[in-house]
Structure formats: C-alpha cells, structure tokens
JSON list of C-alpha atoms and ligand atoms in Angstrom, two decimals:
[
{"chain": "A", "resi": 1, "resn": "MET", "atom": "CA", "xyz": [-15.93, 20.55, 9.01]},
{"chain": "A", "resi": 2, "resn": "LYS", "atom": "CA", "xyz": [-11.61, 19.15, 9.66]},
{"chain": "A", "resi": 3, "resn": "THR", "atom": "CA", "xyz": [-9.32, 20.71, 6.94]},
{"chain": "A", "resi": 4, "resn": "VAL", "atom": "CA", "xyz": [-5.26, 20.97, 7.39]},
{"chain": "A", "resi": 5, "resn": "LYS", "atom": "CA", "xyz": [-2.66, 22.52, 5.84]},
{"chain": "A", "resi": 6, "resn": "VAL", "atom": "CA", "xyz": [-0.16, 21.17, 4.34]},
{"chain": "A", "resi": 7, "resn": "LEU", "atom": "CA", "xyz": [2.38, 23.19, 2.71]},
{"chain": "A", "resi": 8, "resn": "ASP", "atom": "CA", "xyz": [0.66, 25.05, -0.61]},
{"chain": "A", "resi": 9, "resn": "LYS", "atom": "CA", "xyz": [-2.06, 22.93, 0.19]},
{"chain": "A", "resi": 10, "resn": "LYS", "atom": "CA", "xyz": [-6.03, 22.20, 2.21]},
{"chain": "A", "resi": 11, "resn": "PHE", "atom": "CA", "xyz": [-8.01, 19.14, 3.04]},
{"chain": "A", "resi": 12, "resn": "LYS", "atom": "CA", "xyz": [-10.52, 17.90, 4.14]},
{"chain": "A", "resi": 13, "resn": "LEU", "atom": "CA", "xyz": [-10.68, 14.93, 6.75]},
{"chain": "A", "resi": 14, "resn": "SER", "atom": "CA", "xyz": [-12.48, 11.89, 4.70]},
{"chain": "A", "resi": 15, "resn": "ILE", "atom": "CA", "xyz": [-11.45, 9.16, 6.97]},
{"chain": "A", "resi": 16, "resn": "SER", "atom": "CA", "xyz": [-11.65, 8.60, 10.38]},
{"chain": "A", "resi": 17, "resn": "ALA", "atom": "CA", "xyz": [-8.61, 6.28, 12.06]},
{"chain": "A", "resi": 18, "resn": "GLU", "atom": "CA", "xyz": [-11.88, 4.50, 13.30]},
{"chain": "A", "resi": 19, "resn": "THR", "atom": "CA", "xyz": [-13.11, 3.18, 9.78]},
{"chain": "A", "resi": 20, "resn": "ILE", "atom": "CA", "xyz": [-9.61, 2.74, 8.82]},
{"chain": "A", "resi": 21, "resn": "ALA", "atom": "CA", "xyz": [-8.95, 0.64, 12.36]},
{"chain": "A", "resi": 22, "resn": "LYS", "atom": "CA", "xyz": [-11.71, -1.53, 11.26]},
{"chain": "A", "resi": 23, "resn": "ALA", "atom": "CA", "xyz": [-10.80, -1.93, 7.63]},
{"chain": "A", "resi": 24, "resn": "VAL", "atom": "CA", "xyz": [-7.24, -2.93, 8.95]},
{"chain": "A", "resi": 25, "resn": "LYS", "atom": "CA", "xyz": [-8.79, -5.61, 11.78]},
{"chain": "A", "resi": 26, "resn": "GLU", "atom": "CA", "xyz": [-10.81, -7.02, 9.03]},
{"chain": "A", "resi": 27, "resn": "MET", "atom": "CA", "xyz": [-8.21, -7.31, 6.57]},
{"chain": "A", "resi": 28, "resn": "ALA", "atom": "CA", "xyz": [-6.23, -9.61, 9.06]},
{"chain": "A", "resi": 29, "resn": "GLY", "atom": "CA", "xyz": [-9.06, -11.30, 9.77]},
{"chain": "A", "resi": 30, "resn": "LYS", "atom": "CA", "xyz": [-9.62, -12.76, 5.92]},
{"chain": "A", "resi": 31, "resn": "ILE", "atom": "CA", "xyz": [-5.59, -13.34, 5.87]},
{"chain": "A", "resi": 32, "resn": "ASN", "atom": "CA", "xyz": [-5.87, -14.89, 9.43]},
{"chain": "A", "resi": 33, "resn": "ASN", "atom": "CA", "xyz": [-7.76, -17.67, 7.67]},
{"chain": "A", "resi": 34, "resn": "ASP", "atom": "CA", "xyz": [-6.68, -17.91, 4.65]},
{"chain": "A", "resi": 35, "resn": "LEU", "atom": "CA", "xyz": [-2.48, -18.11, 5.50]},
{"chain": "A", "resi": 36, "resn": "ALA", "atom": "CA", "xyz": [-2.34, -19.85, 8.43]},
{"chain": "A", "resi": 37, "resn": "GLY", "atom": "CA", "xyz": [-0.13, -23.37, 8.39]},
{"chain": "A", "resi": 38, "resn": "LYS", "atom": "CA", "xyz": [1.52, -21.35, 5.21]},
{"chain": "A", "resi": 39, "resn": "GLU", "atom": "CA", "xyz": [5.06, -19.95, 5.17]},
{"chain": "A", "resi": 40, "resn": "VAL", "atom": "CA", "xyz": [4.24, -16.70, 4.82]},
{"chain": "A", "resi": 41, "resn": "ILE", "atom": "CA", "xyz": [6.43, -13.82, 4.23]},
{"chain": "A", "resi": 42, "resn": "PHE", "atom": "CA", "xyz": [4.45, -9.83, 4.22]},
{"chain": "A", "resi": 43, "resn": "ILE", "atom": "CA", "xyz": [6.22, -7.11, 1.96]},
{"chain": "A", "resi": 44, "resn": "GLY", "atom": "CA", "xyz": [5.64, -3.39, 2.53]},
{"chain": "A", "resi": 45, "resn": "ILE", "atom": "CA", "xyz": [6.37, -1.57, 0.14]},
{"chain": "A", "resi": 46, "resn": "LEU", "atom": "CA", "xyz": [8.19, 1.73, 1.22]},
{"chain": "A", "resi": 47, "resn": "ASN", "atom": "CA", "xyz": [7.55, 4.75, 2.54]},
{"chain": "A", "resi": 48, "resn": "GLY", "atom": "CA", "xyz": [3.70, 4.55, 1.67]},
{"chain": "A", "resi": 49, "resn": "SER", "atom": "CA", "xyz": [3.18, 1.19, 3.74]},
{"chain": "A", "resi": 50, "resn": "PHE", "atom": "CA", "xyz": [4.63, 1.93, 6.72]},
{"chain": "A", "resi": 51, "resn": "MET", "atom": "CA", "xyz": [2.21, 2.72, 9.27]},
{"chain": "A", "resi": 52, "resn": "PHE", "atom": "CA", "xyz": [-0.75, -0.04, 7.79]},
{"chain": "A", "resi": 53, "resn": "ALA", "atom": "CA", "xyz": [1.91, -2.87, 7.72]},
{"chain": "A", "resi": 54, "resn": "SER", "atom": "CA", "xyz": [2.59, -1.74, 10.77]},
{"chain": "A", "resi": 55, "resn": "ASP", "atom": "CA", "xyz": [-1.18, -1.92, 12.17]},
{"chain": "A", "resi": 56, "resn": "LEU", "atom": "CA", "xyz": [-1.87, -4.69, 10.31]},
{"chain": "A", "resi": 57, "resn": "PHE", "atom": "CA", "xyz": [0.84, -7.22, 11.32]},
{"chain": "A", "resi": 58, "resn": "LYS", "atom": "CA", "xyz": [0.37, -7.04, 14.88]},
{"chain": "A", "resi": 59, "resn": "LEU", "atom": "CA", "xyz": [-3.21, -8.63, 14.16]},
{"chain": "A", "resi": 60, "resn": "ILE", "atom": "CA", "xyz": [-1.60, -11.88, 12.10]},
{"chain": "A", "resi": 61, "resn": "ASP", "atom": "CA", "xyz": [-1.83, -14.84, 14.58]},
{"chain": "A", "resi": 62, "resn": "PHE", "atom": "CA", "xyz": [-0.33, -17.01, 13.07]},
{"chain": "A", "resi": 63, "resn": "ASP", "atom": "CA", "xyz": [3.62, -16.89, 13.00]},
{"chain": "A", "resi": 64, "resn": "ALA", "atom": "CA", "xyz": [4.89, -15.34, 9.85]},
{"chain": "A", "resi": 65, "resn": "GLN", "atom": "CA", "xyz": [7.82, -13.16, 8.01]},
{"chain": "A", "resi": 66, "resn": "ILE", "atom": "CA", "xyz": [7.97, -9.40, 7.51]},
{"chain": "A", "resi": 67, "resn": "THR", "atom": "CA", "xyz": [10.28, -7.43, 5.61]},
{"chain": "A", "resi": 68, "resn": "PHE", "atom": "CA", "xyz": [10.35, -3.82, 3.58]},
{"chain": "A", "resi": 69, "resn": "LEU", "atom": "CA", "xyz": [11.08, -2.69, 0.65]},
{"chain": "A", "resi": 70, "resn": "LYS", "atom": "CA", "xyz": [11.57, -0.34, -1.53]},
{"chain": "A", "resi": 71, "resn": "LEU", "atom": "CA", "xyz": [10.72, 1.34, -5.52]},
{"chain": "A", "resi": 72, "resn": "ALA", "atom": "CA", "xyz": [14.29, 3.65, -6.37]},
{"chain": "A", "resi": 73, "resn": "SER", "atom": "CA", "xyz": [12.97, 6.55, -7.20]},
{"chain": "A", "resi": 74, "resn": "TYR", "atom": "CA", "xyz": [13.49, 7.98, -11.58]},
{"chain": "A", "resi": 75, "resn": "GLN", "atom": "CA", "xyz": [16.70, 8.62, -13.36]},
{"chain": "A", "resi": 76, "resn": "GLY", "atom": "CA", "xyz": [16.12, 12.11, -15.51]},
{"chain": "A", "resi": 77, "resn": "THR", "atom": "CA", "xyz": [12.89, 13.90, -15.57]},
{"chain": "A", "resi": 78, "resn": "SER", "atom": "CA", "xyz": [10.80, 11.58, -17.24]},
{"chain": "A", "resi": 79, "resn": "SER", "atom": "CA", "xyz": [8.73, 9.51, -14.59]},
{"chain": "A", "resi": 80, "resn": "SER", "atom": "CA", "xyz": [5.85, 9.12, -16.88]},
{"chain": "A", "resi": 81, "resn": "GLY", "atom": "CA", "xyz": [5.54, 5.04, -17.75]},
{"chain": "A", "resi": 82, "resn": "LYS", "atom": "CA", "xyz": [9.06, 4.20, -17.06]},
{"chain": "A", "resi": 83, "resn": "VAL", "atom": "CA", "xyz": [8.87, 0.80, -14.22]},
{"chain": "A", "resi": 84, "resn": "LYS", "atom": "CA", "xyz": [11.52, 1.80, -11.19]},
{"chain": "A", "resi": 85, "resn": "ARG", "atom": "CA", "xyz": [13.20, -0.91, -9.94]},
{"chain": "A", "resi": 86, "resn": "LEU", "atom": "CA", "xyz": [12.59, -2.44, -6.57]},
{"chain": "A", "resi": 87, "resn": "ILE", "atom": "CA", "xyz": [15.23, -2.20, -3.81]},
{"chain": "A", "resi": 88, "resn": "GLY", "atom": "CA", "xyz": [16.21, -4.14, -0.57]},
{"chain": "A", "resi": 89, "resn": "ILE", "atom": "CA", "xyz": [15.44, -7.51, -1.61]},
{"chain": "A", "resi": 90, "resn": "ASN", "atom": "CA", "xyz": [18.10, -9.73, 1.06]},
{"chain": "A", "resi": 91, "resn": "GLU", "atom": "CA", "xyz": [15.52, -12.28, 2.54]},
{"chain": "A", "resi": 92, "resn": "ASN", "atom": "CA", "xyz": [14.33, -15.63, 0.63]},
{"chain": "A", "resi": 93, "resn": "ILE", "atom": "CA", "xyz": [11.09, -16.09, -0.82]},
{"chain": "A", "resi": 94, "resn": "GLU", "atom": "CA", "xyz": [11.38, -19.01, -2.88]},
{"chain": "A", "resi": 95, "resn": "ASN", "atom": "CA", "xyz": [9.14, -21.10, -2.49]},
{"chain": "A", "resi": 96, "resn": "LYS", "atom": "CA", "xyz": [6.67, -18.86, -0.19]},
{"chain": "A", "resi": 97, "resn": "VAL", "atom": "CA", "xyz": [3.69, -17.05, -0.50]},
{"chain": "A", "resi": 98, "resn": "VAL", "atom": "CA", "xyz": [3.85, -13.31, -0.20]},
{"chain": "A", "resi": 99, "resn": "VAL", "atom": "CA", "xyz": [0.98, -10.92, 0.59]},
{"chain": "A", "resi": 100, "resn": "ILE", "atom": "CA", "xyz": [2.19, -7.72, -0.84]},
{"chain": "A", "resi": 101, "resn": "LEU", "atom": "CA", "xyz": [1.46, -4.62, 1.25]},
{"chain": "A", "resi": 102, "resn": "GLU", "atom": "CA", "xyz": [0.39, -1.31, -0.53]},
{"chain": "A", "resi": 103, "resn": "ASP", "atom": "CA", "xyz": [-0.95, 1.51, 1.39]},
{"chain": "A", "resi": 104, "resn": "ILE", "atom": "CA", "xyz": [-3.01, 2.73, -2.72]},
{"chain": "A", "resi": 105, "resn": "VAL", "atom": "CA", "xyz": [-3.78, 1.26, -5.37]},
{"chain": "A", "resi": 106, "resn": "ASP", "atom": "CA", "xyz": [-3.87, 3.88, -7.96]},
{"chain": "A", "resi": 107, "resn": "THR", "atom": "CA", "xyz": [-3.54, 3.13, -11.63]},
{"chain": "A", "resi": 108, "resn": "GLY", "atom": "CA", "xyz": [-1.57, -0.36, -11.19]},
{"chain": "A", "resi": 109, "resn": "VAL", "atom": "CA", "xyz": [0.93, 0.18, -12.71]},
{"chain": "A", "resi": 110, "resn": "THR", "atom": "CA", "xyz": [3.70, 0.76, -9.66]},
{"chain": "A", "resi": 111, "resn": "LEU", "atom": "CA", "xyz": [1.80, -3.28, -8.27]},
{"chain": "A", "resi": 112, "resn": "GLU", "atom": "CA", "xyz": [2.45, -4.71, -12.04]},
{"chain": "A", "resi": 113, "resn": "SER", "atom": "CA", "xyz": [6.56, -3.82, -11.75]},
{"chain": "A", "resi": 114, "resn": "ILE", "atom": "CA", "xyz": [6.20, -4.95, -8.32]},
{"chain": "A", "resi": 115, "resn": "ILE", "atom": "CA", "xyz": [4.71, -8.10, -8.72]},
{"chain": "A", "resi": 116, "resn": "LYS", "atom": "CA", "xyz": [7.07, -8.95, -12.79]},
{"chain": "A", "resi": 117, "resn": "GLN", "atom": "CA", "xyz": [10.13, -8.16, -10.34]},
{"chain": "A", "resi": 118, "resn": "LEU", "atom": "CA", "xyz": [8.94, -10.01, -6.73]},
{"chain": "A", "resi": 119, "resn": "LYS", "atom": "CA", "xyz": [7.93, -12.92, -10.47]},
{"chain": "A", "resi": 120, "resn": "GLY", "atom": "CA", "xyz": [11.91, -13.52, -9.91]},
{"chain": "A", "resi": 121, "resn": "TYR", "atom": "CA", "xyz": [12.43, -14.33, -7.42]},
{"chain": "A", "resi": 122, "resn": "GLU", "atom": "CA", "xyz": [10.42, -17.59, -7.35]},
{"chain": "A", "resi": 123, "resn": "PRO", "atom": "CA", "xyz": [7.20, -16.75, -4.86]},
{"chain": "A", "resi": 124, "resn": "ALA", "atom": "CA", "xyz": [4.75, -19.76, -4.11]},
{"chain": "A", "resi": 125, "resn": "GLU", "atom": "CA", "xyz": [2.73, -17.43, -4.47]},
{"chain": "A", "resi": 126, "resn": "ILE", "atom": "CA", "xyz": [1.94, -13.84, -4.77]},
{"chain": "A", "resi": 127, "resn": "ARG", "atom": "CA", "xyz": [-1.45, -11.80, -2.85]},
{"chain": "A", "resi": 128, "resn": "MET", "atom": "CA", "xyz": [-1.50, -8.36, -2.89]},
{"chain": "A", "resi": 129, "resn": "ALA", "atom": "CA", "xyz": [-3.57, -6.41, -0.05]},
{"chain": "A", "resi": 130, "resn": "THR", "atom": "CA", "xyz": [-3.92, -2.45, -0.44]},
{"chain": "A", "resi": 131, "resn": "LEU", "atom": "CA", "xyz": [-5.89, -0.88, 2.34]},
{"chain": "A", "resi": 132, "resn": "LEU", "atom": "CA", "xyz": [-6.71, 2.07, -0.40]},
{"chain": "A", "resi": 133, "resn": "PHE", "atom": "CA", "xyz": [-7.71, 1.55, -3.51]},
{"chain": "A", "resi": 134, "resn": "LYS", "atom": "CA", "xyz": [-9.11, 3.76, -6.64]},
{"chain": "A", "resi": 135, "resn": "PRO", "atom": "CA", "xyz": [-11.24, 1.81, -8.74]},
{"chain": "A", "resi": 136, "resn": "GLU", "atom": "CA", "xyz": [-11.90, 4.59, -10.69]},
{"chain": "A", "resi": 137, "resn": "ALA", "atom": "CA", "xyz": [-8.26, 4.99, -11.79]},
{"chain": "A", "resi": 138, "resn": "TYR", "atom": "CA", "xyz": [-7.04, 0.71, -12.25]},
{"chain": "A", "resi": 139, "resn": "GLN", "atom": "CA", "xyz": [-6.16, 0.58, -15.34]},
{"chain": "A", "resi": 140, "resn": "LYS", "atom": "CA", "xyz": [-4.81, -3.13, -14.70]},
{"chain": "A", "resi": 141, "resn": "GLU", "atom": "CA", "xyz": [-6.45, -6.51, -14.07]},
{"chain": "A", "resi": 142, "resn": "ILE", "atom": "CA", "xyz": [-4.33, -7.77, -11.72]},
{"chain": "A", "resi": 143, "resn": "LYS", "atom": "CA", "xyz": [-6.65, -9.57, -8.79]},
{"chain": "A", "resi": 144, "resn": "LEU", "atom": "CA", "xyz": [-6.90, -7.67, -5.36]},
{"chain": "A", "resi": 145, "resn": "ASP", "atom": "CA", "xyz": [-6.64, -10.43, -3.20]},
{"chain": "A", "resi": 146, "resn": "TYR", "atom": "CA", "xyz": [-7.22, -7.60, 0.08]},
{"chain": "A", "resi": 147, "resn": "VAL", "atom": "CA", "xyz": [-9.10, -4.36, -0.30]},
{"chain": "A", "resi": 148, "resn": "GLY", "atom": "CA", "xyz": [-9.29, -2.00, 2.83]},
{"chain": "A", "resi": 149, "resn": "ILE", "atom": "CA", "xyz": [-10.98, 0.93, 1.65]},
{"chain": "A", "resi": 150, "resn": "GLU", "atom": "CA", "xyz": [-12.20, 2.14, -2.09]},
{"chain": "A", "resi": 151, "resn": "ILE", "atom": "CA", "xyz": [-12.40, 5.71, -2.04]},
{"chain": "A", "resi": 152, "resn": "PRO", "atom": "CA", "xyz": [-12.78, 7.65, -5.40]},
{"chain": "A", "resi": 153, "resn": "ASN", "atom": "CA", "xyz": [-10.05, 9.24, -7.00]},
{"chain": "A", "resi": 154, "resn": "GLU", "atom": "CA", "xyz": [-9.38, 12.02, -5.62]},
{"chain": "A", "resi": 155, "resn": "PHE", "atom": "CA", "xyz": [-5.44, 12.80, -3.86]},
{"chain": "A", "resi": 156, "resn": "ILE", "atom": "CA", "xyz": [-5.14, 11.67, -0.34]},
{"chain": "A", "resi": 157, "resn": "ILE", "atom": "CA", "xyz": [-3.38, 11.80, 2.19]},
{"chain": "A", "resi": 158, "resn": "GLY", "atom": "CA", "xyz": [-2.00, 10.81, 6.00]},
{"chain": "A", "resi": 159, "resn": "TYR", "atom": "CA", "xyz": [-1.61, 7.35, 7.23]},
{"chain": "A", "resi": 160, "resn": "GLY", "atom": "CA", "xyz": [1.12, 6.88, 5.46]},
{"chain": "A", "resi": 161, "resn": "LEU", "atom": "CA", "xyz": [0.21, 8.80, 2.36]},
{"chain": "A", "resi": 162, "resn": "ASP", "atom": "CA", "xyz": [2.35, 12.43, 1.47]},
{"chain": "A", "resi": 163, "resn": "TYR", "atom": "CA", "xyz": [2.02, 15.22, 0.11]},
{"chain": "A", "resi": 164, "resn": "ASP", "atom": "CA", "xyz": [5.52, 15.92, -0.64]},
{"chain": "A", "resi": 165, "resn": "GLY", "atom": "CA", "xyz": [6.63, 14.29, 2.68]},
{"chain": "A", "resi": 166, "resn": "PHE", "atom": "CA", "xyz": [5.37, 15.67, 4.30]},
{"chain": "A", "resi": 167, "resn": "ALA", "atom": "CA", "xyz": [1.02, 15.14, 6.07]},
{"chain": "A", "resi": 168, "resn": "ARG", "atom": "CA", "xyz": [2.70, 10.36, 6.91]},
{"chain": "A", "resi": 169, "resn": "ASN", "atom": "CA", "xyz": [1.95, 11.17, 10.58]},
{"chain": "A", "resi": 170, "resn": "LEU", "atom": "CA", "xyz": [-1.49, 11.86, 10.04]},
{"chain": "A", "resi": 171, "resn": "PRO", "atom": "CA", "xyz": [-3.39, 8.81, 11.98]},
{"chain": "A", "resi": 172, "resn": "GLU", "atom": "CA", "xyz": [-6.81, 9.90, 9.45]},
{"chain": "A", "resi": 173, "resn": "ILE", "atom": "CA", "xyz": [-6.70, 10.49, 5.44]},
{"chain": "A", "resi": 174, "resn": "TYR", "atom": "CA", "xyz": [-7.59, 13.80, 4.40]},
{"chain": "A", "resi": 175, "resn": "THR", "atom": "CA", "xyz": [-8.77, 14.39, 0.95]},
{"chain": "A", "resi": 176, "resn": "LEU", "atom": "CA", "xyz": [-7.22, 17.95, -0.53]},
{"chain": "A", "resi": 177, "resn": "ILE", "atom": "CA", "xyz": [-10.25, 20.47, -1.58]},
{"chain": "A", "resi": 178, "resn": "ALA", "atom": "CA", "xyz": [-9.90, 21.33, -4.87]},
{"chain": "A", "resi": 179, "resn": "GLU", "atom": "CA", "xyz": [-10.37, 24.89, -5.58]},
{"chain": "B", "resi": 1, "resn": "IMP", "atom": "P1", "xyz": [-0.87, 3.90, -9.81]},
{"chain": "B", "resi": 1, "resn": "IMP", "atom": "O1", "xyz": [1.24, 2.85, -9.99]},
{"chain": "B", "resi": 1, "resn": "IMP", "atom": "O2", "xyz": [-0.80, 4.78, -10.80]},
{"chain": "B", "resi": 1, "resn": "IMP", "atom": "O3", "xyz": [-0.79, 2.72, -8.49]},
{"chain": "B", "resi": 1, "resn": "IMP", "atom": "O4", "xyz": [0.54, 4.66, -7.98]},
{"chain": "B", "resi": 1, "resn": "IMP", "atom": "C1", "xyz": [0.44, 3.98, -7.15]},
{"chain": "B", "resi": 1, "resn": "IMP", "atom": "C2", "xyz": [1.68, 4.96, -6.16]},
{"chain": "B", "resi": 1, "resn": "IMP", "atom": "O5", "xyz": [1.61, 6.40, -5.60]},
{"chain": "B", "resi": 1, "resn": "IMP", "atom": "C3", "xyz": [1.47, 4.99, -4.14]},
{"chain": "B", "resi": 1, "resn": "IMP", "atom": "O6", "xyz": [1.83, 3.93, -4.23]},
{"chain": "B", "resi": 1, "resn": "IMP", "atom": "C4", "xyz": [1.15, 5.92, -3.72]},
{"chain": "B", "resi": 1, "resn": "IMP", "atom": "O7", "xyz": [2.44, 6.16, -3.62]},
{"chain": "B", "resi": 1, "resn": "IMP", "atom": "C5", "xyz": [1.01, 6.76, -4.65]},
{"chain": "B", "resi": 1, "resn": "IMP", "atom": "N1", "xyz": [-0.52, 7.78, -4.85]},
{"chain": "B", "resi": 1, "resn": "IMP", "atom": "C6", "xyz": [-1.48, 7.51, -5.24]},
{"chain": "B", "resi": 1, "resn": "IMP", "atom": "N2", "xyz": [-2.26, 7.91, -5.05]},
{"chain": "B", "resi": 1, "resn": "IMP", "atom": "C7", "xyz": [-2.09, 8.84, -3.62]},
{"chain": "B", "resi": 1, "resn": "IMP", "atom": "C8", "xyz": [-2.37, 9.44, -3.02]},
{"chain": "B", "resi": 1, "resn": "IMP", "atom": "O8", "xyz": [-3.92, 9.90, -3.65]},
{"chain": "B", "resi": 1, "resn": "IMP", "atom": "N3", "xyz": [-2.01, 10.34, -1.89]},
{"chain": "B", "resi": 1, "resn": "IMP", "atom": "C9", "xyz": [-1.06, 10.06, -2.29]},
{"chain": "B", "resi": 1, "resn": "IMP", "atom": "N4", "xyz": [-0.50, 8.97, -3.33]},
{"chain": "B", "resi": 1, "resn": "IMP", "atom": "C10", "xyz": [-1.12, 8.54, -4.29]},
{"chain": "B", "resi": 2, "resn": "MG", "atom": "MG1", "xyz": [3.49, 3.83, -2.46]}
]
C-alpha cells in the first residue's frame, strides 16, 4: 500500500493518475458532445480545481473560454454556514453557457453559493462539472451535470486538493488513514 505523510497525517493511495485521466477524458467527451457550437465559458474555482481544469480544458475540442474565480476567505472565526463571496469576475458571462469546474463537491454548500452569485451576472445557462463527488455528504438538490468519480465520505488530498495548503502537487489521490 502506497502511503504519504503530509504534515501530521498519513494518507493511502486511493485513486491512480490513470483512473483520474480516464474520468477527465470521459467528461471532456460528454462536454464536447453537449456544448460544441455554443458560446461557452469554463469557470474554474480556485485553488483546488486548477489541475483538473487544466487537464480537462486541453481536451475541449471547440472554441471556448476559461477563467478562474476564488472564494474570499471567511472573515472572523466561525466558518459554518457563512456564504463566501466570489471574487475575480472580470469576464462578461452574460448570455454565455457557464460550466463551473470544481475539484470536489462535498456538502454542496460551496456550490450553491457559487451558483447563486453567478446567476446575478445573467448567464444563458449554468452547468456544473466536478471531478469528485461525495454522494453521502451531499445536502443539496442542485443537479450535477458532469461528475468524474464518486467517492466515499472520507478526507482526500492530491491532484489539486490540499490538507492545510499542502499535497496539491500529488498526481494521484490519497485518502486519510484513520488512526
Ligand atoms: P462543500 O461546500 O461541503 O461541498 O465543500 C466543498 C469544498 O470543500 C471543496 O471545494 C474543497 O475545497 C473542500 N473539500 C471538501 N472535501 C474535501 C476533501 O476531502 N479534501 C480536501 N478538500 C475538501
Ligand atoms: Mg474547492
């Protein structure tokens, strides 16, 4: 079993680079089928989605734009339930098909907040693409249009996902080992 230590915690390899690449390729194929010919702008949500967004976008075979947005950090100490403000919107997304690119959807709280804020810019349509999805943790009704890999409700790192800012550079995905 391949393991890595990040800061104080140990993780075991759970999704190989090949499995990730296959899921990204399948998703790109679906998006190419569904959205070719439309005016599409992909929006990667930083930081976690940068690697997924980059790999997916290389496989998009029609003319499309990509930009990145970030959720502002929480003000104050308590984070639960607070809506984070989306920052960095410079591009015009009005009347375009927006495809949100997320690394992972867990409870769905972040996604709901992103969609609510993007709707204010009056895009033609908003679609949601996430590399990873934790169905057991999901609390929302929002339809996920493109899901790469469903995973159990466990903490993971790698391929853009971090533990306290580290491990984003791992080319595969690792799961926290319970102690
Ligand atoms: P949600 O709002 O609960 O859906 O959480 C979404 C955000 O939490 C993601 O964009 C990630 O930044 C982070 N997150 C959720 N699960 C994990 C995980 O297992 N590892 C690392 N980050 C995670
Ligand atoms: Mg994220």
